[in-house]
CSV table of C-alpha atoms in Angstrom, one decimal:
chain,number,residue,atom,x,y,z
O,1,MET,CA,-12.6,-13.2,-14.6
O,2,SER,CA,-13.3,-16.2,-12.2
O,3,SER,CA,-15.2,-17.1,-9.1
O,4,LYS,CA,-12.1,-16.6,-7.0
O,5,LEU,CA,-11.6,-13.2,-5.3
O,6,ARG,CA,-8.7,-11.2,-6.6
O,7,LEU,CA,-7.2,-8.0,-5.2
O,8,VAL,CA,-5.7,-5.1,-7.2
O,9,ILE,CA,-3.8,-2.6,-5.1
O,10,PHE,CA,-2.9,0.8,-6.6
O,11,ASP,CA,-0.3,3.2,-5.6
O,12,VAL,CA,-1.6,6.8,-5.8
O,13,ASP,CA,0.9,9.5,-6.7
O,14,GLY,CA,2.3,8.8,-10.2
O,15,THR,CA,0.0,5.9,-10.7
O,16,LEU,CA,-3.6,7.0,-10.3
O,17,VAL,CA,-3.0,10.8,-10.1
O,18,ASP,CA,-0.4,13.2,-11.3
O,19,SER,CA,0.4,15.3,-8.3
O,20,GLN,CA,4.0,16.2,-9.2
O,21,GLY,CA,3.3,20.0,-9.4
O,22,ASP,CA,2.3,20.2,-5.8
O,23,ILE,CA,4.9,17.7,-4.6
O,24,LEU,CA,7.7,19.7,-6.2
O,25,ALA,CA,6.5,23.0,-4.9
O,26,ALA,CA,5.9,21.7,-1.4
O,27,MET,CA,9.3,20.0,-1.3
O,28,GLY,CA,10.8,23.3,-2.3
O,29,GLU,CA,9.1,25.0,0.7
O,30,ALA,CA,10.5,22.2,2.9
O,31,PHE,CA,14.0,22.9,1.9
O,32,ASP,CA,13.5,26.7,2.2
O,33,ALA,CA,12.4,26.1,5.8
O,34,VAL,CA,15.8,24.7,6.7
O,35,ASP,CA,17.8,27.1,4.5
O,36,LEU,CA,19.0,24.4,2.1
O,37,PRO,CA,19.2,24.6,-1.8
O,38,ARG,CA,16.1,23.2,-3.5
O,39,PRO,CA,16.8,19.8,-5.0
O,40,SER,CA,16.2,19.0,-8.7
O,41,ARG,CA,13.0,17.8,-10.1
O,42,ALA,CA,14.5,14.4,-10.8
O,43,THR,CA,15.8,14.1,-7.3
O,44,VAL,CA,12.4,14.9,-5.7
O,45,LEU,CA,10.4,12.6,-8.0
O,46,GLY,CA,12.9,9.9,-7.3
O,47,ILE,CA,11.7,9.7,-3.6
O,48,VAL,CA,8.0,9.9,-4.3
O,49,GLY,CA,6.3,6.9,-2.7
O,50,LEU,CA,8.4,6.9,0.5
O,51,SER,CA,6.9,8.2,3.7
O,52,LEU,CA,7.8,11.8,4.3
O,53,GLU,CA,10.1,11.2,7.2
O,54,VAL,CA,12.1,8.7,5.2
O,55,ALA,CA,12.1,10.9,2.1
O,56,MET,CA,13.5,13.9,4.0
O,57,ALA,CA,16.2,11.8,5.6
O,58,ARG,CA,17.3,10.6,2.1
O,59,LEU,CA,17.2,14.1,0.6
O,60,ALA,CA,18.8,16.0,3.5
O,61,PRO,CA,20.5,13.7,6.0
O,62,GLU,CA,21.7,16.3,8.3
O,63,ALA,CA,18.7,18.6,8.3
O,64,ASP,CA,15.8,19.0,10.8
O,65,HIS,CA,13.5,16.5,9.3
O,66,ALA,CA,10.6,17.2,11.6
O,67,ARG,CA,10.7,20.8,10.5
O,68,MET,CA,10.9,19.8,6.8
O,69,VAL,CA,8.0,17.4,7.1
O,70,GLN,CA,5.8,20.1,8.7
O,71,ALA,CA,6.7,22.7,6.1
O,72,TYR,CA,6.0,20.2,3.4
O,73,LYS,CA,2.6,19.4,4.8
O,74,ASP,CA,1.7,23.0,5.3
O,75,ALA,CA,2.7,24.0,1.8
O,76,TYR,CA,0.9,21.0,0.2
O,77,MET,CA,-2.3,21.8,2.1
O,78,THR,CA,-2.1,25.5,1.0
O,79,LEU,CA,-1.5,24.5,-2.6
O,80,ARG,CA,-4.3,22.0,-2.7
O,81,ALA,CA,-6.7,24.5,-1.1
O,82,LYS,CA,-6.0,27.1,-3.9
O,83,THR,CA,-7.1,24.9,-6.8
O,84,GLY,CA,-8.8,21.9,-5.2
O,85,ALA,CA,-7.4,18.3,-5.1
O,86,ALA,CA,-9.1,17.2,-8.3
O,87,GLN,CA,-7.4,20.0,-10.2
O,88,SER,CA,-4.0,19.9,-8.5
O,89,SER,CA,-3.9,16.0,-8.6
O,90,PRO,CA,-5.8,15.0,-11.7
O,91,LEU,CA,-6.4,11.4,-12.6
O,92,TYR,CA,-4.3,10.0,-15.4
O,93,PRO,CA,-6.1,9.4,-18.7
O,94,GLY,CA,-8.1,6.2,-18.5
O,95,ALA,CA,-7.8,5.8,-14.7
O,96,ARG,CA,-11.4,6.4,-13.8
O,97,GLU,CA,-12.8,4.3,-16.6
O,98,THR,CA,-10.5,1.4,-15.7
O,99,LEU,CA,-11.4,1.6,-12.0
O,100,GLU,CA,-15.1,1.6,-12.8
O,101,ARG,CA,-14.7,-1.5,-15.1
O,102,LEU,CA,-12.6,-3.4,-12.6
O,103,GLN,CA,-15.0,-2.5,-9.8
O,104,SER,CA,-17.9,-4.0,-11.8
O,105,GLU,CA,-16.2,-7.3,-11.8
O,106,ARG,CA,-17.8,-9.5,-9.2
O,107,ASP,CA,-14.5,-11.3,-8.3
O,108,VAL,CA,-12.2,-8.2,-8.2
O,109,LEU,CA,-11.6,-6.0,-5.1
O,110,LEU,CA,-9.7,-2.8,-5.3
O,111,GLY,CA,-7.4,-1.1,-2.8
O,112,VAL,CA,-4.7,1.6,-2.5
O,113,ALA,CA,-1.3,1.6,-0.8
O,114,THR,CA,0.3,5.0,-0.6
O,115,GLY,CA,2.9,7.1,1.1
O,116,LYS,CA,0.2,9.8,1.6
O,117,SER,CA,-1.3,10.5,5.0
O,118,LYS,CA,-4.8,9.3,5.7
O,119,ARG,CA,-6.1,12.9,5.7
O,120,GLY,CA,-4.4,13.5,2.3
O,121,LEU,CA,-5.7,10.3,0.8
O,122,ASP,CA,-9.3,10.9,2.1
O,123,LYS,CA,-9.3,14.4,0.6
O,124,LEU,CA,-8.1,13.2,-2.7
O,125,ILE,CA,-10.6,10.3,-2.9
O,126,GLU,CA,-13.4,12.6,-2.0
O,127,ALA,CA,-12.4,15.2,-4.6
O,128,HIS,CA,-12.5,12.6,-7.3
O,129,ALA,CA,-15.7,10.9,-6.0
O,130,LEU,CA,-14.0,7.6,-5.5
O,131,GLU,CA,-15.4,7.0,-2.0
O,132,ASN,CA,-17.0,3.6,-2.8
O,133,VAL,CA,-14.3,2.2,-5.0
O,134,PHE,CA,-11.6,0.9,-2.6
O,135,VAL,CA,-12.3,-1.8,-0.1
O,136,THR,CA,-9.0,-1.2,1.6
O,137,ARG,CA,-6.9,2.0,2.0
O,138,GLN,CA,-3.3,1.7,3.4
O,139,VAL,CA,-1.5,4.9,4.3
O,140,ALA,CA,1.8,6.1,5.7
O,141,ASP,CA,0.3,6.9,9.1
O,142,PHE,CA,0.0,3.3,10.2
O,143,HIS,CA,2.8,1.5,8.4
O,144,PRO,CA,6.6,1.5,7.8
O,145,SER,CA,7.6,3.3,4.6
O,146,LYS,CA,7.6,1.4,1.3
O,147,PRO,CA,9.2,-0.9,0.3
O,148,HIS,CA,8.3,-2.6,3.6
O,149,PRO,CA,5.5,-5.1,2.8
O,150,SER,CA,3.3,-4.1,5.7
O,151,MET,CA,0.7,-2.1,3.6
O,152,ILE,CA,0.2,-5.1,1.3
O,153,TYR,CA,-0.1,-7.6,4.1
O,154,GLN,CA,-2.8,-5.5,5.8
O,155,ALA,CA,-4.6,-4.9,2.5
O,156,MET,CA,-4.8,-8.7,1.9
O,157,LEU,CA,-5.9,-9.3,5.4
O,158,GLU,CA,-8.7,-6.7,5.1
O,159,ALA,CA,-9.8,-8.0,1.7
O,160,GLY,CA,-9.5,-11.7,2.6
O,161,VAL,CA,-7.3,-12.4,-0.5
O,162,GLU,CA,-4.2,-14.6,-0.8
O,163,PRO,CA,-0.8,-13.4,-2.1
O,164,GLN,CA,-1.1,-15.4,-5.3
O,165,ASP,CA,-4.4,-13.6,-6.1
O,166,THR,CA,-3.0,-10.1,-5.4
O,167,VAL,CA,-1.4,-7.6,-7.8
O,168,MET,CA,0.3,-4.3,-6.9
O,169,ILE,CA,0.1,-1.5,-9.5
O,170,GLY,CA,2.7,1.2,-9.2
O,171,ASP,CA,5.1,3.6,-10.9
O,172,THR,CA,8.1,3.4,-8.6
O,173,SER,CA,10.8,0.9,-7.6
O,174,PHE,CA,9.5,1.1,-4.1
O,175,ASP,CA,6.1,-0.2,-5.2
O,176,MET,CA,7.6,-3.1,-7.1
O,177,GLU,CA,10.1,-3.9,-4.3
O,178,MET,CA,7.2,-3.8,-1.8
O,179,ALA,CA,5.2,-6.3,-4.0
O,180,ALA,CA,8.2,-8.6,-4.2
O,181,ALA,CA,8.7,-8.5,-0.4
O,182,ALA,CA,5.0,-9.3,0.2
O,183,GLY,CA,5.1,-12.2,-2.3
O,184,VAL,CA,2.6,-10.7,-4.7
O,185,SER,CA,2.8,-9.8,-8.4
O,186,GLY,CA,3.9,-6.3,-9.3
O,187,PHE,CA,2.8,-4.4,-12.4
O,188,GLY,CA,4.7,-1.3,-13.2
O,189,VAL,CA,3.4,1.7,-15.1
O,190,SER,CA,5.5,3.8,-17.5
O,191,TRP,CA,3.6,7.1,-17.0
O,192,GLY,CA,4.8,7.8,-13.4
O,193,TYR,CA,7.8,9.3,-11.6
O,194,HIS,CA,10.4,6.6,-11.9
O,195,PRO,CA,12.0,5.6,-15.2
O,196,VAL,CA,11.0,2.2,-16.5
O,197,SER,CA,14.6,1.0,-16.0
O,198,ALA,CA,14.0,1.3,-12.2
O,199,LEU,CA,11.1,-1.1,-12.3
O,200,SER,CA,13.2,-4.2,-12.6
O,201,ALA,CA,11.2,-6.0,-9.9
O,202,ALA,CA,8.0,-5.7,-11.9
O,203,GLN,CA,6.5,-8.7,-13.7
O,204,LEU,CA,5.5,-6.4,-16.5
O,205,VAL,CA,5.2,-2.7,-17.3
O,206,LEU,CA,2.1,-1.1,-18.7
O,207,ASP,CA,2.2,1.9,-21.0
O,208,GLU,CA,-1.5,2.9,-20.7
O,209,PHE,CA,-4.4,2.3,-18.3
O,210,SER,CA,-6.5,0.6,-21.0
O,211,ALA,CA,-4.0,-2.3,-21.0
O,212,LEU,CA,-4.5,-3.2,-17.4
O,213,GLU,CA,-7.6,-5.3,-17.6
O,214,GLY,CA,-6.3,-7.5,-20.3
O,215,ALA,CA,-2.9,-7.8,-18.5
O,216,LEU,CA,-4.7,-8.9,-15.3
O,217,GLN,CA,-6.8,-11.5,-17.2
O,218,THR,CA,-3.8,-12.9,-18.9
O,219,TRP,CA,-1.7,-13.0,-15.7
O,220,TRP,CA,-4.3,-14.7,-13.6
O,221,ARG,CA,-5.2,-17.2,-16.3
O,222,ALA,CA,-1.6,-18.2,-16.6
O,223,SER,CA,-1.3,-18.6,-12.8
O,224,ALA,CA,-4.5,-20.5,-12.3
């Protein structure tokens, strides 16, 4: 693309992998743990991307959030152990090929910024054999929940890349709002958990992974 280093940061759930089955089931167990009715699929998917504590507070303001978070984590781990992370959270079509092509670009660095825990992200990356793909991994353990820009700030610091050379890729309003708060470009994706109408803060919205490389080239060329 150019001799200038660029950074592409990916959200995980709903962007790189489709983990909604386990998310919905684990959230159901979390609500069962505090004797509350299980929320609808749309309600649960609407909070994907937030850190668990923040998500529980939104979904059940008066409940025991610590108990819900632990029940969610226990259920998620059990579900993942039954089938394996690669099967329970498969990569979206074209994700691996796009990551490999972008990684081969000498001036492009890749990272992730996710509401997952470090343990959960590490397990997922290992399951998909992506250990050497991302130069920076930002997780919920060490940052405020999205859309706070802390994850992007740290990713740019670790990669040594400036805001104008950074793009955040995500499927939720939280990802796009985080990008805007950090002063970086945000590309939404239409295959994830939030409707396209919620991605109003995005510079553009992609309908398939194969369109990402061309969109990045066009965007960076225009901003050069």
